[in-house]
Coordinates of N, CA and C in Angstrom, one line a residue:
Chain A
G668 N 30.4 74.3 0.3 CA 30.4 73.0 -0.4 C 30.9 72.0 0.5
E669 N 31.0 70.7 0.0 CA 31.5 69.7 0.9 C 33.0 69.7 1.0
D670 N 33.5 69.3 2.1 CA 34.9 69.3 2.3 C 35.2 68.1 3.3
V671 N 36.2 67.4 3.0 CA 36.6 66.2 3.9 C 38.1 66.3 4.1
E672 N 38.5 66.4 5.4 CA 39.9 66.6 5.7 C 40.5 65.3 6.5
Q673 N 41.7 65.0 6.1 CA 42.4 63.9 6.8 C 43.9 64.3 7.0
S674 N 44.5 63.8 8.0 CA 46.0 64.0 8.1 C 46.6 63.1 7.0
L675 N 47.8 63.5 6.6 CA 48.4 62.9 5.4 C 49.1 61.6 5.7
F676 N 49.6 61.5 6.9 CA 50.5 60.3 7.1 C 50.4 59.8 8.5
L677 N 50.5 58.5 8.7 CA 50.5 57.8 10.0 C 51.4 56.6 9.9
S678 N 52.3 56.5 10.9 CA 53.2 55.4 11.0 C 53.0 54.7 12.3
V679 N 52.8 53.3 12.2 CA 52.6 52.5 13.4 C 53.5 51.3 13.3
R680 N 53.7 50.6 14.5 CA 54.4 49.4 14.5 C 53.4 48.2 14.3
E681 N 53.9 47.2 13.7 CA 53.1 46.0 13.5 C 52.6 45.5 14.8
G682 N 51.3 45.1 14.9 CA 50.7 44.6 16.1 C 50.0 45.7 16.9
D683 N 50.4 47.0 16.7 CA 49.7 48.1 17.4 C 48.4 48.4 16.7
S684 N 47.6 49.2 17.4 CA 46.4 49.7 16.7 C 46.7 51.0 16.0
S685 N 46.0 51.2 14.9 CA 46.1 52.4 14.1 C 44.7 53.1 14.2
V686 N 44.8 54.5 14.3 CA 43.6 55.3 14.3 C 43.8 56.4 13.3
I687 N 42.9 56.3 12.3 CA 42.9 57.3 11.2 C 41.7 58.2 11.4
N688 N 42.0 59.5 11.4 CA 40.9 60.5 11.7 C 40.5 61.3 10.4
C689 N 39.3 61.7 10.5 CA 38.7 62.5 9.3 C 37.6 63.4 9.9
T690 N 37.6 64.6 9.3 CA 36.5 65.6 9.6 C 35.9 66.0 8.3
Y691 N 34.6 66.2 8.4 CA 33.8 66.6 7.2 C 32.9 67.8 7.5
T692 N 32.5 68.5 6.5 CA 31.7 69.7 6.8 C 30.3 69.6 6.4
D693 N 29.9 68.7 5.6 CA 28.5 68.7 5.0 C 27.6 68.0 6.0
S694 N 26.7 68.8 6.6 CA 25.8 68.2 7.6 C 24.7 67.3 7.0
S695 N 24.6 67.4 5.7 CA 23.7 66.5 5.0 C 24.2 65.1 4.7
S696 N 25.5 64.9 5.1 CA 26.1 63.6 4.8 C 25.2 62.5 5.4
T697 N 25.0 61.5 4.6 CA 24.1 60.4 5.1 C 25.0 59.1 5.3
Y698 N 25.9 58.9 4.3 CA 26.8 57.8 4.4 C 28.2 58.3 4.5
L699 N 29.0 57.6 5.4 CA 30.4 57.9 5.5 C 31.2 56.6 5.3
Y700 N 32.2 56.7 4.5 CA 32.9 55.5 4.0 C 34.4 55.6 4.4
W701 N 35.0 54.4 4.5 CA 36.4 54.2 4.5 C 36.8 53.3 3.3
Y702 N 37.7 53.9 2.5 CA 38.3 53.1 1.4 C 39.8 52.9 1.6
K703 N 40.3 51.8 1.0 CA 41.7 51.5 1.1 C 42.2 51.5 -0.4
Q704 N 43.4 52.1 -0.6 CA 44.0 52.0 -1.9 C 45.4 51.6 -1.8
E705 N 45.7 50.5 -2.4 CA 47.1 50.0 -2.4 C 47.8 50.5 -3.6
P706 N 49.1 50.5 -3.6 CA 49.9 51.1 -4.8 C 49.5 50.4 -6.1
G707 N 49.2 51.3 -7.0 CA 48.8 50.8 -8.4 C 47.4 50.2 -8.5
A708 N 46.6 50.3 -7.5 CA 45.3 49.7 -7.5 C 44.2 50.7 -7.3
G709 N 43.0 50.3 -7.6 CA 41.8 51.2 -7.4 C 41.5 51.2 -5.9
L710 N 40.3 51.7 -5.7 CA 39.8 51.8 -4.3 C 39.0 50.6 -3.9
Q711 N 39.3 50.2 -2.7 CA 38.6 49.0 -2.1 C 37.7 49.5 -0.9
L712 N 36.4 49.3 -1.0 CA 35.6 49.7 0.1 C 35.9 48.8 1.3
L713 N 36.2 49.5 2.4 CA 36.5 48.7 3.7 C 35.2 48.6 4.5
T714 N 34.6 49.7 4.7 CA 33.4 49.7 5.6 C 32.7 51.1 5.4
Y715 N 31.4 51.1 5.8 CA 30.7 52.4 5.8 C 29.8 52.4 7.0
I716 N 29.3 53.6 7.3 CA 28.5 53.8 8.4 C 27.4 54.8 8.0
F717 N 26.2 54.6 8.5 CA 25.1 55.6 8.3 C 25.2 56.7 9.3
S718 N 24.8 57.8 9.0 CA 24.9 59.0 9.9 C 24.1 58.9 11.1
N719 N 23.2 57.9 11.2 CA 22.4 57.8 12.4 C 23.0 56.7 13.4
M720 N 24.2 56.3 13.0 CA 24.9 55.3 13.9 C 26.1 56.1 14.5
D721 N 26.6 55.6 15.6 CA 27.8 56.2 16.2 C 29.0 55.2 16.2
M722 N 28.7 54.0 15.9 CA 29.8 53.0 15.9 C 29.5 51.8 15.0
K723 N 30.5 51.3 14.4 CA 30.3 50.1 13.6 C 31.6 49.3 13.7
Q724 N 31.5 48.0 14.0 CA 32.6 47.1 14.1 C 32.6 46.0 13.1
D725 N 33.7 45.8 12.4 CA 33.7 44.7 11.4 C 35.1 44.1 11.5
Q726 N 35.2 43.0 12.2 CA 36.4 42.3 12.5 C 37.5 43.2 13.1
R727 N 38.6 43.5 12.4 CA 39.6 44.3 13.0 C 39.3 45.8 12.9
L728 N 38.3 46.1 12.2 CA 38.0 47.5 11.9 C 36.9 48.0 12.8
T729 N 37.1 49.2 13.4 CA 36.0 49.9 14.2 C 35.9 51.3 13.7
V730 N 34.7 51.7 13.3 CA 34.4 53.0 12.9 C 33.7 53.8 14.0
L731 N 34.1 55.0 14.3 CA 33.4 55.8 15.3 C 33.0 57.1 14.6
L732 N 31.8 57.5 14.8 CA 31.2 58.7 14.2 C 30.7 59.6 15.3
N733 N 31.3 60.8 15.3 CA 30.8 61.9 16.2 C 30.1 62.9 15.3
K734 N 28.8 62.8 15.2 CA 28.0 63.6 14.2 C 28.0 65.1 14.6
K735 N 28.0 65.3 15.9 CA 28.0 66.7 16.4 C 29.3 67.4 16.0
D736 N 30.4 66.8 16.1 CA 31.7 67.4 15.7 C 32.0 67.1 14.3
K737 N 31.2 66.3 13.6 CA 31.5 65.9 12.2 C 32.9 65.3 12.1
H738 N 33.1 64.3 13.0 CA 34.4 63.6 13.1 C 34.2 62.1 12.9
L739 N 35.0 61.5 12.1 CA 34.9 60.1 11.8 C 36.3 59.5 12.0
S740 N 36.4 58.3 12.6 CA 37.7 57.7 12.7 C 37.6 56.2 12.4
L741 N 38.7 55.7 11.9 CA 38.8 54.3 11.6 C 39.9 53.7 12.5
R742 N 39.6 52.7 13.3 CA 40.6 52.0 14.1 C 40.9 50.7 13.5
I743 N 42.1 50.4 13.3 CA 42.5 49.0 12.8 C 43.3 48.4 14.0
A744 N 42.7 47.3 14.5 CA 43.3 46.6 15.6 C 44.4 45.6 15.0
D745 N 45.5 45.4 15.8 CA 46.5 44.4 15.4 C 47.0 44.7 14.0
T746 N 47.5 45.9 13.8 CA 47.8 46.3 12.4 C 48.9 45.5 11.8
Q747 N 48.8 45.1 10.6 CA 49.7 44.2 9.9 C 50.4 44.9 8.7
T748 N 51.5 44.4 8.3 CA 52.2 45.1 7.2 C 51.3 45.2 5.9
G749 N 50.4 44.2 5.7 CA 49.5 44.2 4.6 C 48.5 45.4 4.7
D750 N 48.4 46.0 5.9 CA 47.5 47.1 6.0 C 48.1 48.4 5.5
S751 N 49.4 48.4 5.1 CA 50.1 49.6 4.6 C 49.4 50.0 3.3
A752 N 48.9 51.2 3.2 CA 48.1 51.7 2.1 C 47.7 53.1 2.3
I753 N 47.0 53.7 1.4 CA 46.4 55.0 1.6 C 44.9 54.7 2.0
Y754 N 44.4 55.4 3.0 CA 43.1 55.2 3.4 C 42.3 56.5 3.2
F755 N 41.2 56.4 2.5 CA 40.4 57.6 2.2 C 39.1 57.5 3.0
C756 N 38.8 58.6 3.6 CA 37.5 58.9 4.2 C 36.6 59.5 3.1
A757 N 35.3 59.2 3.0 CA 34.5 59.8 2.0 C 33.1 59.9 2.6
E758 N 32.3 60.9 2.0 CA 30.9 61.0 2.4 C 30.0 61.2 1.2
S759 N 28.8 60.9 1.4 CA 27.8 61.2 0.3 C 26.4 61.3 1.0
R760 N 25.5 61.9 0.3 CA 24.2 62.0 0.8 C 23.3 60.8 0.5
G761 N 23.9 59.8 -0.1 CA 23.3 58.5 -0.2 C 22.2 58.4 -1.2
R762 N 21.1 57.9 -0.9 CA 20.1 57.5 -1.8 C 19.8 58.6 -2.9
G763 N 19.9 58.2 -4.2 CA 19.6 59.1 -5.2 C 20.7 60.2 -5.5
Y764 N 21.8 60.0 -4.8 CA 22.8 61.1 -4.9 C 24.2 60.3 -4.8
Q765 N 24.7 60.0 -6.0 CA 25.9 59.1 -6.0 C 27.2 59.9 -6.0
K766 N 27.1 61.2 -5.9 CA 28.4 62.0 -5.9 C 29.0 61.7 -4.5
V767 N 30.2 61.2 -4.5 CA 30.9 60.9 -3.3 C 32.1 61.9 -3.2
T768 N 32.2 62.5 -2.0 CA 33.4 63.5 -1.8 C 34.4 62.8 -0.9
F769 N 35.6 62.7 -1.4 CA 36.7 62.0 -0.8 C 37.6 63.0 0.0
G770 N 38.2 62.5 1.0 CA 39.3 63.2 1.7 C 40.5 63.1 0.9
T771 N 41.6 63.7 1.5 CA 42.9 63.7 0.8 C 43.6 62.4 0.9
G772 N 43.2 61.6 1.8 CA 43.8 60.3 2.0 C 44.9 60.3 3.1
T773 N 45.0 59.3 3.9 CA 46.1 59.1 4.9 C 46.9 58.0 4.5
K774 N 48.2 58.2 4.4 CA 49.1 57.1 4.1 C 49.5 56.4 5.4
L775 N 49.2 55.2 5.5 CA 49.5 54.4 6.7 C 50.7 53.5 6.4
Q776 N 51.8 53.7 7.2 CA 53.0 52.9 7.0 C 53.1 52.0 8.3
V777 N 53.2 50.7 8.0 CA 53.3 49.8 9.2 C 54.7 49.3 9.2
I778 N 55.4 49.5 10.3 CA 56.8 49.2 10.5 C 56.9 47.8 11.2
P779 N 57.6 46.9 10.5 CA 57.6 45.5 11.0 C 58.4 45.4 12.4
Chain B
K576 N 31.1 36.8 -9.0 CA 30.7 37.9 -9.8 C 31.9 38.8 -10.1
A577 N 32.2 39.1 -11.4 CA 33.3 39.9 -11.8 C 33.2 41.3 -11.3
G578 N 34.3 41.9 -11.1 CA 34.3 43.3 -10.6 C 34.2 44.3 -11.7
V579 N 34.4 45.6 -11.4 CA 34.3 46.6 -12.4 C 35.6 46.5 -13.2
T580 N 35.5 46.6 -14.5 CA 36.7 46.5 -15.3 C 36.9 47.8 -16.1
Q581 N 38.1 48.2 -16.2 CA 38.4 49.4 -17.0 C 39.5 49.1 -18.0
T582 N 39.3 49.7 -19.2 CA 40.3 49.5 -20.2 C 40.5 50.9 -20.9
P583 N 41.7 51.1 -21.4 CA 42.9 50.3 -21.1 C 43.4 50.6 -19.6
R584 N 44.3 49.9 -19.1 CA 44.9 50.2 -17.8 C 45.9 51.3 -17.8
Y585 N 46.6 51.4 -18.9 CA 47.6 52.5 -19.1 C 47.5 53.1 -20.4
L586 N 47.7 54.4 -20.5 CA 47.6 55.1 -21.8 C 48.6 56.3 -21.7
I587 N 49.3 56.5 -22.9 CA 50.1 57.7 -23.0 C 49.7 58.4 -24.2
K588 N 49.4 59.7 -24.0 CA 49.0 60.6 -25.1 C 49.8 61.8 -25.1
T589 N 49.7 62.6 -26.2 CA 50.4 63.9 -26.2 C 49.4 65.0 -26.2
R590 N 49.8 66.2 -25.8 CA 48.9 67.4 -25.6 C 48.2 67.6 -27.0
G591 N 46.9 67.9 -26.8 CA 46.1 68.2 -28.0 C 45.3 67.0 -28.5
Q592 N 45.8 65.8 -28.2 CA 45.1 64.7 -28.6 C 43.8 64.5 -27.8
Q593 N 43.0 63.5 -28.2 CA 41.8 63.1 -27.4 C 41.9 61.7 -27.0
V594 N 41.2 61.3 -26.0 CA 41.3 60.0 -25.4 C 39.9 59.5 -25.0
T595 N 39.7 58.2 -25.2 CA 38.4 57.6 -24.7 C 38.8 56.4 -23.8
L596 N 38.1 56.5 -22.6 CA 38.3 55.4 -21.6 C 37.0 54.6 -21.4
S597 N 37.2 53.4 -21.1 CA 36.0 52.5 -21.0 C 35.8 51.9 -19.7
C598 N 34.6 51.7 -19.3 CA 34.3 51.1 -18.0 C 33.1 50.1 -18.1
S599 N 33.3 48.9 -17.6 CA 32.2 47.9 -17.6 C 31.9 47.7 -16.2
P600 N 30.6 48.0 -15.8 CA 30.3 47.9 -14.4 C 30.1 46.4 -14.0
I601 N 29.9 46.2 -12.7 CA 29.5 44.8 -12.2 C 28.2 44.4 -12.9
S602 N 28.1 43.2 -13.3 CA 26.9 42.7 -13.9 C 25.7 43.0 -13.0
G603 N 24.7 43.6 -13.6 CA 23.5 44.0 -12.9 C 23.5 45.4 -12.4
H604 N 24.7 46.0 -12.3 CA 24.8 47.4 -11.8 C 24.4 48.3 -13.0
R605 N 23.7 49.4 -12.7 CA 23.2 50.3 -13.8 C 23.7 51.7 -13.6
S606 N 24.3 52.0 -12.5 CA 24.8 53.3 -12.2 C 26.4 53.3 -12.3
V607 N 26.9 54.2 -13.1 CA 28.4 54.3 -13.2 C 28.8 55.8 -12.9
S608 N 29.8 55.9 -12.1 CA 30.4 57.2 -11.8 C 31.9 57.2 -12.2
W609 N 32.4 58.4 -12.5 CA 33.8 58.5 -12.9 C 34.4 59.5 -12.0
Y610 N 35.7 59.2 -11.6 CA 36.5 60.1 -10.8 C 37.9 60.3 -11.4
Q611 N 38.5 61.5 -11.1 CA 39.8 61.7 -11.5 C 40.7 61.8 -10.2
Q612 N 41.8 61.1 -10.2 CA 42.7 61.1 -9.0 C 44.1 61.6 -9.4
T613 N 44.5 62.7 -8.8 CA 45.8 63.3 -9.0 C 46.4 63.6 -7.7
P614 N 47.8 63.6 -7.6 CA 48.5 63.9 -6.4 C 48.1 65.2 -5.8
G615 N 47.9 66.2 -6.6 CA 47.6 67.5 -6.1 C 46.2 67.8 -5.7
Q616 N 45.2 67.2 -6.4 CA 43.8 67.5 -6.2 C 43.1 66.4 -5.5
G617 N 43.7 65.2 -5.4 CA 43.1 64.1 -4.8 C 42.0 63.5 -5.7
L618 N 41.0 62.9 -5.1 CA 39.9 62.3 -5.9 C 38.8 63.3 -6.1
Q619 N 38.5 63.5 -7.4 CA 37.4 64.4 -7.7 C 36.4 63.8 -8.6
F620 N 35.1 64.1 -8.3 CA 34.0 63.5 -9.0 C 33.9 64.1 -10.3
L621 N 33.7 63.3 -11.4 CA 33.6 63.8 -12.7 C 32.1 63.8 -13.1
F622 N 31.5 62.7 -13.2 CA 30.1 62.6 -13.5 C 29.5 61.2 -13.2
E623 N 28.2 61.1 -13.2 CA 27.5 59.9 -12.9 C 26.5 59.6 -14.0
Y624 N 26.3 58.4 -14.4 CA 25.3 58.0 -15.4 C 24.5 56.9 -14.8
F625 N 23.2 57.0 -15.2 CA 22.2 56.0 -14.9 C 21.2 55.9 -16.0
S626 N 21.0 54.7 -16.5 CA 20.0 54.5 -17.6 C 20.4 55.5 -18.8
E627 N 21.6 55.5 -19.1 CA 22.1 56.2 -20.3 C 22.0 57.8 -20.1
T628 N 21.7 58.2 -18.9 CA 21.5 59.7 -18.7 C 22.5 60.2 -17.7
Q629 N 23.1 61.3 -17.9 CA 24.0 61.9 -16.9 C 23.1 62.5 -15.8
R630 N 23.4 62.1 -14.6 CA 22.5 62.5 -13.5 C 23.2 63.6 -12.6
N631 N 24.5 63.5 -12.5 CA 25.3 64.5 -11.7 C 26.6 64.8 -12.5
K632 N 27.1 66.0 -12.3 CA 28.3 66.4 -13.0 C 29.2 67.2 -12.0
G633 N 30.5 66.9 -12.0 CA 31.4 67.6 -11.2 C 31.9 68.9 -11.9
N634 N 32.8 69.5 -11.3 CA 33.3 70.8 -11.7 C 34.5 70.7 -12.7
F635 N 34.2 70.1 -13.8 CA 35.3 70.0 -14.8 C 34.9 70.7 -16.1
P636 N 35.9 71.1 -16.9 CA 35.5 71.8 -18.2 C 34.8 70.8 -19.2
G637 N 34.3 71.5 -20.2 CA 33.5 70.7 -21.2 C 34.3 69.8 -22.0
R638 N 35.7 69.8 -21.9 CA 36.5 68.9 -22.6 C 36.3 67.4 -22.1
F639 N 35.8 67.4 -20.9 CA 35.5 66.1 -20.3 C 34.0 65.7 -20.6
S640 N 33.8 64.6 -21.2 CA 32.4 64.2 -21.5 C 32.3 62.7 -21.3
G641 N 31.1 62.2 -21.2 CA 30.9 60.8 -21.0 C 29.6 60.3 -21.7
R642 N 29.4 59.0 -21.7 CA 28.1 58.5 -22.1 C 28.0 57.1 -21.5
Q643 N 26.8 56.6 -21.5 CA 26.5 55.3 -21.0 C 25.6 54.6 -22.1
F644 N 25.9 53.3 -22.3 CA 25.2 52.5 -23.3 C 24.1 51.7 -22.6
S645 N 23.3 51.1 -23.5 CA 22.1 50.4 -23.0 C 22.5 49.2 -22.1
N646 N 23.7 48.7 -22.3 CA 24.2 47.6 -21.5 C 24.9 48.1 -20.2
S647 N 24.8 49.3 -19.9 CA 25.4 50.0 -18.7 C 26.9 50.3 -18.8
R648 N 27.5 49.8 -19.8 CA 28.9 50.2 -20.0 C 29.0 51.7 -20.3
S649 N 30.1 52.2 -19.8 CA 30.3 53.7 -19.9 C 31.6 54.0 -20.5
E650 N 31.6 55.1 -21.2 CA 32.9 55.7 -21.7 C 33.0 57.1 -21.3
M651 N 34.3 57.5 -21.1 CA 34.5 58.9 -20.9 C 35.5 59.4 -21.9
N652 N 35.4 60.6 -22.4 CA 36.2 61.2 -23.4 C 36.8 62.5 -22.9
V653 N 38.1 62.6 -23.2 CA 38.7 63.9 -22.9 C 39.3 64.4 -24.2
S654 N 38.9 65.6 -24.6 CA 39.4 66.2 -25.9 C 40.5 67.2 -25.6
T655 N 41.3 67.5 -26.6 CA 42.3 68.5 -26.5 C 43.1 68.4 -25.1
L656 N 43.7 67.2 -25.0 CA 44.4 66.9 -23.8 C 45.4 68.0 -23.3
E657 N 45.5 68.2 -22.0 CA 46.5 69.1 -21.4 C 47.3 68.3 -20.5
L658 N 48.5 68.8 -20.2 CA 49.4 68.1 -19.3 C 48.7 67.8 -17.9
G659 N 47.9 68.7 -17.5 CA 47.2 68.6 -16.2 C 46.2 67.5 -16.2
D660 N 45.9 66.9 -17.3 CA 44.9 65.8 -17.4 C 45.5 64.5 -17.0
S661 N 46.9 64.5 -16.8 CA 47.5 63.2 -16.4 C 47.0 62.9 -15.0
A662 N 46.5 61.7 -14.9 CA 45.8 61.3 -13.7 C 45.4 59.8 -13.8
L663 N 45.0 59.3 -12.6 CA 44.3 58.0 -12.6 C 42.8 58.2 -12.7
Y664 N 42.2 57.6 -13.7 CA 40.7 57.8 -13.8 C 40.1 56.5 -13.3
L665 N 39.2 56.7 -12.3 CA 38.5 55.6 -11.7 C 37.1 55.6 -12.0
C666 N 36.6 54.4 -12.2 CA 35.2 54.2 -12.5 C 34.6 53.4 -11.4
A667 N 33.4 53.7 -11.0 CA 32.7 53.0 -9.9 C 31.3 52.7 -10.3
S668 N 30.8 51.5 -9.8 CA 29.4 51.2 -10.2 C 28.6 50.9 -8.9
T669 N 27.3 51.1 -9.0 CA 26.3 50.7 -8.0 C 25.1 50.1 -8.8
A670 N 24.3 49.4 -8.0 CA 23.2 48.7 -8.7 C 22.2 49.8 -9.3
A671 N 22.0 50.8 -8.5 CA 21.1 51.9 -9.0 C 21.3 53.1 -8.0
P672 N 20.9 54.2 -8.5 CA 21.1 55.4 -7.6 C 20.3 55.3 -6.3
T673 N 19.2 54.6 -6.4 CA 18.3 54.6 -5.2 C 18.7 53.4 -4.3
S674 N 19.7 52.7 -4.7 CA 20.0 51.5 -4.0 C 20.8 51.9 -2.7
T675 N 20.7 51.0 -1.7 CA 21.6 51.3 -0.5 C 23.0 50.7 -0.7
D676 N 23.2 50.1 -1.9 CA 24.6 49.6 -2.2 C 25.5 50.7 -2.3
T677 N 26.7 50.5 -1.9 CA 27.7 51.6 -2.1 C 28.5 51.3 -3.4
Q678 N 29.4 52.2 -3.7 CA 30.1 52.2 -5.0 C 31.2 51.2 -4.9
Y679 N 31.4 50.4 -6.0 CA 32.5 49.5 -6.1 C 33.4 50.0 -7.2
F680 N 34.7 50.2 -6.9 CA 35.6 50.8 -7.9 C 36.4 49.8 -8.7
G681 N 36.7 50.2 -10.0 CA 37.6 49.5 -10.8 C 39.0 49.9 -10.5
P682 N 40.0 49.2 -11.2 CA 41.4 49.4 -10.9 C 41.9 50.8 -11.5
G683 N 41.2 51.4 -12.4 CA 41.5 52.7 -12.9 C 42.3 52.5 -14.2
T684 N 42.3 53.7 -14.9 CA 43.1 53.8 -16.1 C 44.1 55.0 -15.8
R685 N 45.4 54.6 -16.0 CA 46.4 55.6 -15.7 C 46.7 56.3 -17.0
L686 N 46.4 57.6 -17.1 CA 46.6 58.4 -18.3 C 47.8 59.3 -18.1
T687 N 48.7 59.3 -19.0 CA 49.9 60.2 -19.0 C 49.8 61.0 -20.2
V688 N 49.9 62.4 -20.0 CA 49.9 63.3 -21.2 C 51.3 63.9 -21.3
L689 N 51.9 63.7 -22.4 CA 53.3 64.3 -22.6 C 53.2 65.6 -23.4

């Protein structure tokens, strides 16, 4: 079955770059997502990448996909205290298949 | 455009009771999915509805059920509540299952079972 793994915790200093990593097992994954969850809130979609891409940049966010190794990463440049949250990696097969499998989440702590 | 709304935001029930949670998708969105989030199990897919039909179902017991109305609003019901049902229940909507749009999540309903 599908499985998505992430490290549980990451601590960085304000202004540094953060890199959150994720591995997945389903080779049928078509869409790979990064979501952000702040305390007491639902999930906010940050960005997503199609499996036929290897990189996507969106302002301070850069997503890298290594499809061969089934490895996804999210880089946050110039990390701010407001970036402190739990970040979830997720995958789905996309069209016609709305079941999304989420990773365990990585808690990002930004130290001022 | 208003986001996905879920009611109630917080709920406290006792074991053995049943509960109904409501989700209103983004206007124009016709597909609604439900997820359960717990510290131990993380985010798990419950089910997905489109055009009042359940299209996908996760690995949950039959105590968990749902439905979708003609206006795309969805409800999920949990009967005979157990302590382990305490969780954040998240609803997400997309325009349609065949859309390239991704899911947009509501703030969730926090259910506590005592």
